[in-house]
CSV table of C-alpha atoms and ligand atoms in Angstrom, one decimal:
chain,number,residue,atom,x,y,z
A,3,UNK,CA,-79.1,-7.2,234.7
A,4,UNK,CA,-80.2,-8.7,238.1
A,5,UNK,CA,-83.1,-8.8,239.2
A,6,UNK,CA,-84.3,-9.2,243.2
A,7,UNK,CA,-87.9,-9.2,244.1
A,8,UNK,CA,-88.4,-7.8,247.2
A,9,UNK,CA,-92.5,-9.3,248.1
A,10,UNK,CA,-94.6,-8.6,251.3
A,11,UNK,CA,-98.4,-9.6,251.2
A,12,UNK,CA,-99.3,-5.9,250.2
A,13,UNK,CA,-97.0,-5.5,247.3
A,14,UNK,CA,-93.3,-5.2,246.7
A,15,UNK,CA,-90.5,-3.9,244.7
A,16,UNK,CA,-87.6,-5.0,242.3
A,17,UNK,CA,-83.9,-4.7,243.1
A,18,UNK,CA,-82.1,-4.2,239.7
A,19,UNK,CA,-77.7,-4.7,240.0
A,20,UNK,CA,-75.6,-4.3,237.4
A,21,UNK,CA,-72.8,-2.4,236.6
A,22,UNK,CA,-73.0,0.7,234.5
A,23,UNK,CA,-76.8,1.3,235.5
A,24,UNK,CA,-76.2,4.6,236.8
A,25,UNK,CA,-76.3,5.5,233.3
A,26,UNK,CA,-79.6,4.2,232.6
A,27,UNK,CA,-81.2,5.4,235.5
A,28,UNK,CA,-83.3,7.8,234.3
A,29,UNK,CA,-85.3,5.5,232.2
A,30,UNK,CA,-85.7,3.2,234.9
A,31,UNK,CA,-87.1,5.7,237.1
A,32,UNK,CA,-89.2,7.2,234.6
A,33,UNK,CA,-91.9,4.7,235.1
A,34,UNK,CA,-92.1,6.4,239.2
A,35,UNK,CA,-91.5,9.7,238.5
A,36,UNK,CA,-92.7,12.8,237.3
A,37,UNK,CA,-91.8,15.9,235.4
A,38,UNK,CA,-89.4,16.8,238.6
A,39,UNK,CA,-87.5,14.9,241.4
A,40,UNK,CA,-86.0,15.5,244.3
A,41,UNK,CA,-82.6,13.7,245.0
A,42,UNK,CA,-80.9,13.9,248.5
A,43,UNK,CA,-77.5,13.2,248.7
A,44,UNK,CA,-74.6,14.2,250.3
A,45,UNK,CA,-71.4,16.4,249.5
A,46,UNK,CA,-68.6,14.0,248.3
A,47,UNK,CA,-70.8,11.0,246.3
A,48,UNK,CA,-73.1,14.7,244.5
A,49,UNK,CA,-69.2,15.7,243.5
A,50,UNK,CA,-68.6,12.7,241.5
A,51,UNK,CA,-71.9,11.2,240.8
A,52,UNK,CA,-73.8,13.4,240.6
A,53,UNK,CA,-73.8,14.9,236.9
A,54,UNK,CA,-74.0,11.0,236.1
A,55,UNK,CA,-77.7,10.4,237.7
A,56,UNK,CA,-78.7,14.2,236.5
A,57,UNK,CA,-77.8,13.6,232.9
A,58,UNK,CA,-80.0,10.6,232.8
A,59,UNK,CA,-82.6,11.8,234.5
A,60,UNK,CA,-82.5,14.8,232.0
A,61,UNK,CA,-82.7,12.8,228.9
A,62,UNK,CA,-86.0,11.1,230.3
A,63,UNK,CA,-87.1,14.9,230.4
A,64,UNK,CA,-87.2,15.1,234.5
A,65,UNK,CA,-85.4,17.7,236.2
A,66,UNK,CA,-83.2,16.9,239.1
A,67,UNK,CA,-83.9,19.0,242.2
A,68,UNK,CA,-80.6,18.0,244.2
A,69,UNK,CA,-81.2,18.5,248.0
A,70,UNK,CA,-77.1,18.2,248.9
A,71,UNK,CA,-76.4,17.8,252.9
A,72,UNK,CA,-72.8,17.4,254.5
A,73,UNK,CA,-71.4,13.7,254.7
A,74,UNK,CA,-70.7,11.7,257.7
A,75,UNK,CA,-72.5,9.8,259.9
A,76,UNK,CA,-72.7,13.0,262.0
A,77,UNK,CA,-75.6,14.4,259.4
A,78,UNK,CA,-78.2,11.0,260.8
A,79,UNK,CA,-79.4,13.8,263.3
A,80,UNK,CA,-82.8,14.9,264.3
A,81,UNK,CA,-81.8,18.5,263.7
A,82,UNK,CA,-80.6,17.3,259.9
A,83,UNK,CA,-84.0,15.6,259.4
A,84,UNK,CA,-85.6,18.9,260.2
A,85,UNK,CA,-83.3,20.8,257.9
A,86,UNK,CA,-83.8,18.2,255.3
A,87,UNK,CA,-87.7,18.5,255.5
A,88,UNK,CA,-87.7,22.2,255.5
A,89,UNK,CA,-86.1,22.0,252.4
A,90,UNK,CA,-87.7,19.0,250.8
A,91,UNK,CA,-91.0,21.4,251.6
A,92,UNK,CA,-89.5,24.5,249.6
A,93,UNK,CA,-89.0,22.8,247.0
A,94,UNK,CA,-92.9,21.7,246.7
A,95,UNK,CA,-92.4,18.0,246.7
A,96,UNK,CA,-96.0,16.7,246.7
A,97,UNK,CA,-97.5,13.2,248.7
A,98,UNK,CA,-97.4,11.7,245.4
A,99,UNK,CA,-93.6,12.2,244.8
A,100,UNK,CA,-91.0,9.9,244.9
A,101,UNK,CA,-87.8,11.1,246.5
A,102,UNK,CA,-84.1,9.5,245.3
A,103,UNK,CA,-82.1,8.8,248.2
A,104,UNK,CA,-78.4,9.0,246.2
A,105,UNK,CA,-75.8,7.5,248.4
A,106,UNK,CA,-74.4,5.4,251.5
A,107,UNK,CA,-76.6,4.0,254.4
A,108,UNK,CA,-76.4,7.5,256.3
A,109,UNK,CA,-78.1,8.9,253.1
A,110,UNK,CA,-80.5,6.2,252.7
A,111,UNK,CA,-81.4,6.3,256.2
A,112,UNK,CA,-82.2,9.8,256.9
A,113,UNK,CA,-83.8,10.5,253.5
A,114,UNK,CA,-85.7,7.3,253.7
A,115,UNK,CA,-86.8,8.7,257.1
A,116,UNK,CA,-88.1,12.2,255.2
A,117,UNK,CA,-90.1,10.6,252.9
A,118,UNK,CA,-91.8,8.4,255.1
A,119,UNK,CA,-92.9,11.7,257.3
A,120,UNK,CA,-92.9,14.3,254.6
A,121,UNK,CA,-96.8,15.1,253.9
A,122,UNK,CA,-97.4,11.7,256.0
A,123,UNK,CA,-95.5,9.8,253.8
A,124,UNK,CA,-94.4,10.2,249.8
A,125,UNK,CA,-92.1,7.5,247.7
A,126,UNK,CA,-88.5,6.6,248.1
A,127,UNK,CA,-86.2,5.4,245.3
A,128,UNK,CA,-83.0,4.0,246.9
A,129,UNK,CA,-79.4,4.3,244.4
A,130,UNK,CA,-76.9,3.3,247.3
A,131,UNK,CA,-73.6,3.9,246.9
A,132,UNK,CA,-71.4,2.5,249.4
A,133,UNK,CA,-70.9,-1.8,249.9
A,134,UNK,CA,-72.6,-1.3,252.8
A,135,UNK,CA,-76.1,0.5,251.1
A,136,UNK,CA,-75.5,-2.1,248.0
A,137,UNK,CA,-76.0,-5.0,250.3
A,138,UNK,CA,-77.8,-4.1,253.3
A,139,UNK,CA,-79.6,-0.7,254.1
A,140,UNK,CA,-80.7,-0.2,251.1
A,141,UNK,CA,-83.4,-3.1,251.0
A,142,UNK,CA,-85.7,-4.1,253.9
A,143,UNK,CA,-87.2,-0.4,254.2
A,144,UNK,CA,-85.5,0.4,257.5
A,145,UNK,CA,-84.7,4.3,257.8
A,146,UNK,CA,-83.9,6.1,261.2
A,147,UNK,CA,-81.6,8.9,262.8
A,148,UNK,CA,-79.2,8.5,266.1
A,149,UNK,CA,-80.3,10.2,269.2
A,150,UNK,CA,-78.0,11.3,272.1
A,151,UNK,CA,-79.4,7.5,273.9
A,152,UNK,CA,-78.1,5.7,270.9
A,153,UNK,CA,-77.9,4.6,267.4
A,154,UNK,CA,-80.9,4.6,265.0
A,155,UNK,CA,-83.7,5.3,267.9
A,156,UNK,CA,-86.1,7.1,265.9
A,157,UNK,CA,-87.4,5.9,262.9
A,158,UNK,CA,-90.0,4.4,260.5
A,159,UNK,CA,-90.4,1.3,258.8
A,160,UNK,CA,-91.0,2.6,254.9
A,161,UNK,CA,-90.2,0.3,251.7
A,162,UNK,CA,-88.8,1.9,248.8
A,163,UNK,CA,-90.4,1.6,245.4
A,164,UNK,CA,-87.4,0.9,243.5
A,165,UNK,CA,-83.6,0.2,244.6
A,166,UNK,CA,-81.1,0.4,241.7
A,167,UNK,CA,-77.6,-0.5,242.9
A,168,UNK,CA,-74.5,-0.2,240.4
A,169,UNK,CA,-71.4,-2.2,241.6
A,170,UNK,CA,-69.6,0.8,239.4
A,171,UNK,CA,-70.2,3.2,241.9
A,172,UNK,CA,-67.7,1.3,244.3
A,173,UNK,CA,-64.7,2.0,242.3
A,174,UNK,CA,-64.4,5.5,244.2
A,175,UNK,CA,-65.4,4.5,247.4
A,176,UNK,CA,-62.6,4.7,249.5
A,177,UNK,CA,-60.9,1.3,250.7
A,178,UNK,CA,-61.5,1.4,254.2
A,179,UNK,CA,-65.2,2.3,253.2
A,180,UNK,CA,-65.0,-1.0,251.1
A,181,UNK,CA,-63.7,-3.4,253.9
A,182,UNK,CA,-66.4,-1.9,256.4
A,183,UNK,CA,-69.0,-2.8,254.3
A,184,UNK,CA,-67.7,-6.2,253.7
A,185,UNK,CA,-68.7,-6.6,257.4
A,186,UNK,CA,-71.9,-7.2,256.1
A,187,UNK,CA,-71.5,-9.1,253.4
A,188,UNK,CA,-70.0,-12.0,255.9
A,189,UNK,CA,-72.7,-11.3,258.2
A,190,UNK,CA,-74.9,-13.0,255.6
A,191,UNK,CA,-73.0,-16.1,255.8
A,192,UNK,CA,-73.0,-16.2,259.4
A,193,UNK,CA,-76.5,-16.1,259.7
A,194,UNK,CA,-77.8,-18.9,257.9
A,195,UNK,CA,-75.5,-19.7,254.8
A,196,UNK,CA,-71.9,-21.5,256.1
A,197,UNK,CA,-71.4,-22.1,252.3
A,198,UNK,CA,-71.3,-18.3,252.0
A,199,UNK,CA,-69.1,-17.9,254.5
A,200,UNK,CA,-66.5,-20.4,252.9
A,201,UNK,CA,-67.3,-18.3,249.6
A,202,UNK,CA,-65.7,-15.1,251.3
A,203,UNK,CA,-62.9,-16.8,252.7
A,204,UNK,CA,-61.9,-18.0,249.5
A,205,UNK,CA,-62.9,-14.2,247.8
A,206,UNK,CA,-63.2,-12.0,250.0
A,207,UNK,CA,-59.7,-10.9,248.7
A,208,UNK,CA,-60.0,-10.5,245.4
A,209,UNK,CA,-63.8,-8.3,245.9
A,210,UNK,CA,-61.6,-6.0,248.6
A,211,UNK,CA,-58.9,-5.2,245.4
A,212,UNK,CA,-62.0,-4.6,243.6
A,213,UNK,CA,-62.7,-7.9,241.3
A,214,UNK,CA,-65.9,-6.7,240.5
A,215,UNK,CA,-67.0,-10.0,239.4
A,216,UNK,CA,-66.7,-11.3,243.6
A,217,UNK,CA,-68.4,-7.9,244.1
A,218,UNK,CA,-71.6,-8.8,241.9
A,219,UNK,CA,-71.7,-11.9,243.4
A,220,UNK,CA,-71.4,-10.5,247.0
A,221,UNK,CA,-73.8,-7.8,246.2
A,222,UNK,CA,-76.6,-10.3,244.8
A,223,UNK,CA,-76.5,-13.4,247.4
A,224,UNK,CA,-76.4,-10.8,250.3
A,225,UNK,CA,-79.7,-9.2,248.8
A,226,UNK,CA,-81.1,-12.3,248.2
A,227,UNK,CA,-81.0,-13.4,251.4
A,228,UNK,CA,-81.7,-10.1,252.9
A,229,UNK,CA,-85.2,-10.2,250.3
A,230,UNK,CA,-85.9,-13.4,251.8
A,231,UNK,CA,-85.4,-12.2,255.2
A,232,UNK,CA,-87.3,-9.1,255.5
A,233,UNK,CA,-90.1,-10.9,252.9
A,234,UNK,CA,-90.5,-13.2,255.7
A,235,UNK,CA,-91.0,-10.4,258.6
A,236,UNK,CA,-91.5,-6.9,257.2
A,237,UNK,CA,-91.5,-5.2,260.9
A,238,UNK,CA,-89.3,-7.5,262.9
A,239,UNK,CA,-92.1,-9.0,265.0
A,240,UNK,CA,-92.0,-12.5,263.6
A,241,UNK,CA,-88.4,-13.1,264.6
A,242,UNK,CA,-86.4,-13.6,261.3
A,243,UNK,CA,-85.2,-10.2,260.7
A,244,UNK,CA,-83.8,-9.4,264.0
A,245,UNK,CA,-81.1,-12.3,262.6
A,246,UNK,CA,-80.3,-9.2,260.7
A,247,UNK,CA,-78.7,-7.9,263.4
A,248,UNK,CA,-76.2,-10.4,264.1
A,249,UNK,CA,-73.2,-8.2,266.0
A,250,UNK,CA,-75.0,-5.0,266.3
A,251,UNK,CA,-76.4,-5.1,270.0
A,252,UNK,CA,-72.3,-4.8,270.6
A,253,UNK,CA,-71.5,-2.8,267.8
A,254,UNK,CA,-74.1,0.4,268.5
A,255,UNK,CA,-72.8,0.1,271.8
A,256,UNK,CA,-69.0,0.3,270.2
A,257,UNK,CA,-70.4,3.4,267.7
A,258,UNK,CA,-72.2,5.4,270.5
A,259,UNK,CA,-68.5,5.5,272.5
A,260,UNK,CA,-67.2,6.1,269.6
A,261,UNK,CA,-69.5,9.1,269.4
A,262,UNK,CA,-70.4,8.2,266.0
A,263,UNK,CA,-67.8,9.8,264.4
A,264,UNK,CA,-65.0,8.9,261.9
A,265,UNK,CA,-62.8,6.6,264.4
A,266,UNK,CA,-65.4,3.5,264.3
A,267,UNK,CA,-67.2,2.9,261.0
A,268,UNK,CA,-70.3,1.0,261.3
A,269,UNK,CA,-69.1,-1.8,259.4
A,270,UNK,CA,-66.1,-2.2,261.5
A,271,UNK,CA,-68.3,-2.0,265.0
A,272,UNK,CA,-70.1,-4.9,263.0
A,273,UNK,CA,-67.1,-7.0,262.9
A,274,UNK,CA,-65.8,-6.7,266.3
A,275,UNK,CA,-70.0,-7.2,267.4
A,276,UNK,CA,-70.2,-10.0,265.7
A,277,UNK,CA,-66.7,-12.0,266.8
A,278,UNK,CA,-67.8,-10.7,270.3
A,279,UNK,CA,-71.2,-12.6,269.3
A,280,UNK,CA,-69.4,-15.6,268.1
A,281,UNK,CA,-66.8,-15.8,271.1
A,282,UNK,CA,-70.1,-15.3,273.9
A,283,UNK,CA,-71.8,-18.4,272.0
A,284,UNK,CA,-68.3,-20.1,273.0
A,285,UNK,CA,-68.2,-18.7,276.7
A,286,UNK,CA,-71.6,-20.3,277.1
A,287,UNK,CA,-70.6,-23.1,275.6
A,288,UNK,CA,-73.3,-22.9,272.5
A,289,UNK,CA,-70.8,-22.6,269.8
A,290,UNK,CA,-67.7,-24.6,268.9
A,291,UNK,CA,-64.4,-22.3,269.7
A,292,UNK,CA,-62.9,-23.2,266.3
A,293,UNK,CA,-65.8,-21.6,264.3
A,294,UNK,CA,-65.5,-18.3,266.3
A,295,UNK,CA,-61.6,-18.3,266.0
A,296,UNK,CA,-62.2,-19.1,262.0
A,297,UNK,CA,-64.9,-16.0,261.7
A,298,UNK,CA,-62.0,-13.7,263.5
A,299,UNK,CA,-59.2,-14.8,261.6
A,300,UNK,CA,-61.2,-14.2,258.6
A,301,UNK,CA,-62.5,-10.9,259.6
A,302,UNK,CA,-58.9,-9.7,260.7
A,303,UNK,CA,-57.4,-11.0,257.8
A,304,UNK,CA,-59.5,-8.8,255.9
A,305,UNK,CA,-58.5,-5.5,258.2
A,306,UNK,CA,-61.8,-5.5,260.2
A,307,UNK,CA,-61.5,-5.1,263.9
A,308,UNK,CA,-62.5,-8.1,265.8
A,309,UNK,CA,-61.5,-7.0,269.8
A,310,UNK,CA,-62.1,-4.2,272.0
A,311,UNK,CA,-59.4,-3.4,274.5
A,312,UNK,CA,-59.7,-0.4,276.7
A,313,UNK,CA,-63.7,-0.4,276.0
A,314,UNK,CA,-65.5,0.3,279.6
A,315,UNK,CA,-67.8,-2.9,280.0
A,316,UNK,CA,-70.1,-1.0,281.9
A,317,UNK,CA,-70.5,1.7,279.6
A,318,UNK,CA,-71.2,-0.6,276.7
A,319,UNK,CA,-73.2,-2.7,278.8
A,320,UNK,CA,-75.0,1.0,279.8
A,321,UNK,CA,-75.4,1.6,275.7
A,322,UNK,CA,-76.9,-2.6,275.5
A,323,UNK,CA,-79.8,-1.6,277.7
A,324,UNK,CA,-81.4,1.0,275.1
A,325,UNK,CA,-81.1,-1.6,272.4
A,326,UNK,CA,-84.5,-2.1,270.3
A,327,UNK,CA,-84.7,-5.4,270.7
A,328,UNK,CA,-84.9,-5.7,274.4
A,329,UNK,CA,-88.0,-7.0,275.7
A,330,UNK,CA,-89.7,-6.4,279.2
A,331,UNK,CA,-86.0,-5.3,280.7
A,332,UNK,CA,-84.3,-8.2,279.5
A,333,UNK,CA,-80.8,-7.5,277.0
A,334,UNK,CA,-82.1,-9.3,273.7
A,335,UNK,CA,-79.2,-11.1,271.9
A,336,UNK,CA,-78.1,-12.8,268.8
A,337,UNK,CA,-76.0,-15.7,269.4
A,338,UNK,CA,-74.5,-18.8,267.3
A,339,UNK,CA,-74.4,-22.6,267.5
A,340,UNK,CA,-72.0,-22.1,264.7
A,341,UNK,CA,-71.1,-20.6,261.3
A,342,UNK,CA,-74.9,-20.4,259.5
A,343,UNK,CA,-76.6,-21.1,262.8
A,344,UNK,CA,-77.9,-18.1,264.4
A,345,UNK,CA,-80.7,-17.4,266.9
A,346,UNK,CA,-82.1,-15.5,268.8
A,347,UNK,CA,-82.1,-15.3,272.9
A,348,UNK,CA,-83.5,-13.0,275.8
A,349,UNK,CA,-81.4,-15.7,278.8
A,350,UNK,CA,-78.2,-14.5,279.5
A,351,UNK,CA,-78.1,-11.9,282.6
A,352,UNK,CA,-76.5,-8.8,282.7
A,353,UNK,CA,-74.5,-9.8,285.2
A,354,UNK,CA,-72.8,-12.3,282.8
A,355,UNK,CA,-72.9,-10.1,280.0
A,356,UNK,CA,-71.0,-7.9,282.0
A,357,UNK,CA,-68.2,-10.6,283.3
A,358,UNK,CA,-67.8,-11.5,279.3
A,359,UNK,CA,-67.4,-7.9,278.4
A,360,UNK,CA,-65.0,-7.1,281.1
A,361,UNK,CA,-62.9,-10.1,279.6
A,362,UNK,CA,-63.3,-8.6,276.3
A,363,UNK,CA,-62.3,-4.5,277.3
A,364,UNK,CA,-59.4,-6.5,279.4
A,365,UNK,CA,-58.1,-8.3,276.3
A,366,UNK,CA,-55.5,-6.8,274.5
B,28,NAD,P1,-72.0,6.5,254.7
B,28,NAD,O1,-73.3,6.6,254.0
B,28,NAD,O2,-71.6,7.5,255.8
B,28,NAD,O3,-70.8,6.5,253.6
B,28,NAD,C1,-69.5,6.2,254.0
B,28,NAD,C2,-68.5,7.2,253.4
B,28,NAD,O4,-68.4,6.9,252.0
B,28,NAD,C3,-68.9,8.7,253.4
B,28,NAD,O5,-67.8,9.4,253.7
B,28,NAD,C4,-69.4,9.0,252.0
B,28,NAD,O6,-69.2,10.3,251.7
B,28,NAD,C5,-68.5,8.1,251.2
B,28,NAD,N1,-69.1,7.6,249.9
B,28,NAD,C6,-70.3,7.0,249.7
B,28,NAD,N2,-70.4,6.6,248.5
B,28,NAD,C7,-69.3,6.8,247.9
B,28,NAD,C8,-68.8,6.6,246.6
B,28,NAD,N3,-69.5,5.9,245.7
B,28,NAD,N4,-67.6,7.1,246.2
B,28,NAD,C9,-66.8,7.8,247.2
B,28,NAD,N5,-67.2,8.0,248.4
B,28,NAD,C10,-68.4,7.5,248.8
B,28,NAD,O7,-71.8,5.1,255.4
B,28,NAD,P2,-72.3,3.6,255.1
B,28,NAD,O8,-71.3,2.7,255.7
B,28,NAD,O9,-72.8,3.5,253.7
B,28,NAD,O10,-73.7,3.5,256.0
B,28,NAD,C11,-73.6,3.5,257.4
B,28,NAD,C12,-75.0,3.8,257.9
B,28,NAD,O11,-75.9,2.8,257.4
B,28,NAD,C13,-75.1,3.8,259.4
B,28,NAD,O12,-75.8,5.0,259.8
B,28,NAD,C14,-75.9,2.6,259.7
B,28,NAD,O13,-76.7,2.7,260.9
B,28,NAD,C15,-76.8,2.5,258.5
B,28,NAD,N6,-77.3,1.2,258.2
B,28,NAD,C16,-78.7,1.1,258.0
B,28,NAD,C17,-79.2,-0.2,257.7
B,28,NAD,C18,-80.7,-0.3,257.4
B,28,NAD,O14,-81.2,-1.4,257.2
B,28,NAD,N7,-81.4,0.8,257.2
B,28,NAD,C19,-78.4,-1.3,257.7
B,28,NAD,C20,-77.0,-1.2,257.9
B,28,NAD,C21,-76.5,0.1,258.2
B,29,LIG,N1,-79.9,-4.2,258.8
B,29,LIG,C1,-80.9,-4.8,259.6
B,29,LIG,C2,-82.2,-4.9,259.0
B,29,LIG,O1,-82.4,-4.4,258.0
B,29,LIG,O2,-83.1,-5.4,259.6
């Protein structure tokens, strides 16, 4: 088993991966539980997982209290967390209770979100169950639900006390689910680690048939570096961790069109954010053209989307301006000098954001 310590100056927690450890999740828990626990999930991962996690949980001699909400992105809602709450309440979950948050990033957000504002806060265990969850949203402590101005606009900063992820859990994840979250897993080499990068363009292959050897490696560099990361700057005031969000400024603007629905997963709006990213760096002459053709080409090869015709630049330029990390009016972006070499920038005008993106929505 592997194990990731995730350390801030007021404590920490331990990422454990390894496949098969749904199995022994009940002992593992143990330790942060007690005689009862809540677990919210949703629908379709509680139908085949979920006897799994309550069968362990049972023969460490705590009962399962499954708190089940519909799938989709569609459930990260303000009246969901209220529904969620209202439940969470009936059930008597106490400040000193951990909650399990049992499945993709939707899950993990909106219940990491209910246990950081139930009774003013109680714990969060996080078992993600999607690539995405296994190598991203899962660690860091980020939990939040979309509001009609955009993605992820309310939420809370709160840490988890234990993340266990099983690569196992993959095999029923459906492929397009897979590739989406392998959006990610690039992003990690595209921040800061070009040897990464060349590491998924020689594997990235094999871990989207489902090698589950590339996927253990995928799933443990990517939390690595995201430990690292969000060890380094818990709350995204420092400056590190908004590298986290290489692509995204474009790709919540791609996801609120989309209307957050089915037709745009968030790991593909990922991909075609960050080759917009790269191919920006390019326009503005920051980037050489070959490493954002060579990030595209891999990306597409893959299946991800890495263009947006027929997008409405000012629309997404509309959804840019309610991004978080815009500061005193100006549109806060991550850009590239190249493969690994991210940064951050507040200098490039709308006005040229919006000739690039017209480019972009014109492209076909
Ligand atoms: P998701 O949670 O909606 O899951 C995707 C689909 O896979 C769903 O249909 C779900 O039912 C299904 N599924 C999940 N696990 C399964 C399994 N093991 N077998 C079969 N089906 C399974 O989507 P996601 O891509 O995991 O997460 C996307 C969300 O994560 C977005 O809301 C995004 O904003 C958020 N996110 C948060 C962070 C963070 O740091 N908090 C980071 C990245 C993304
Ligand atoms: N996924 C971005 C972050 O955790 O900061």
């Amino acid at each position: 088993m592997s194990q990731v310590r995730v350390e801030f100056a007021d404590g920490g927690y331990d990422v454990l991966i390894e496949a098969g450890l749904i199995d022994r999740a009940g002992p593992l828990i143990a330790p942060y539980a007690r005689r009862r626990i809540a677990i919210v999930s949703e629908d379709r991962v509680w139908e085949i997982w979920g006897a799994r996690l309550s069968d362990t949980l049972r023969g460490v001699g705590i009962e399962p209290l499954p708190v089940i909400i519909p799938a989709g992105e569609g459930s990260k809602s303000w009246e969901m967390l209220g529904q969620l709450l209202e439940r969470l309440l009936a059930l008597g979950i106490e400040r000193g209770d951990r909650i399990i948050a049992f499945g993709g990033g939707m899950i993990g957000d909106l219940a990491g979100l209910a246990a950081s504002l139930l009774k003013r806060g109680c714990g969060l265990i996080q078992i993600p169950t999607t690539m995405l969850a296994q190598v991203d949203s899962s660690v860091g402590g980020k939990t939040a639900v979309n509001m009609a101005a955009g993605k992820n606009l309310a939420g809370a900063f709160h840490q988890p006390s234990l993340v266990l992820i099983d690569p196992a859990l993959l095999t029923t994840l459906p492929p397009r689910e897979l590739t989406a979250g392998y959006a990610e897993v690039v992003k990690y080499g595209l921040i800061d680690d070009a040897d990464f990068f060349v590491w998924c363009e020689y594997n990235g292959a094999a871990l989207l048939a489902g090698d589950q050897a590339a996927q253990l490696h995928a799933i443990e560099t990517s939390v690595r570096a995201k430990a690292r990361i969000v060890g380094a700057d818990e709350r995204e005031t420092k400056g590190q961790r908004a590298l986290l969000n290489f692509g995204h400024s474009f790709a919540h603007a791609l996801e609120a069109e989309a209307g957050y629905s089915g037709a745009l997963l968030h790991g593909e709006a990922v991909a075609a954010g960050m080759s917009l990213a790269m191919r920006l760096s390019v326009a503005e002459g920051l980037c050489p053209d070959e490493d954002a053709m060579r990030v595209a080409g891999h990306l597409r090869v893959m299946g991800l989307p890495t263009t947006i015709p027929g997008q409405n630049p000012e629309r997404l330029l509309a959804h840019m301006r309610q991004d978080k990390k815009n500061r005193n009016g100006c549109i806060h972006l991550i850009l590239s000098r190249g493969i690994g070499g991210t940064f951050q920038t507040d200098t490039i005008s709308e006005q040229q954001l919006l000739i690039f993106l017209g480019q972009e929505c014109a492209y076909s």
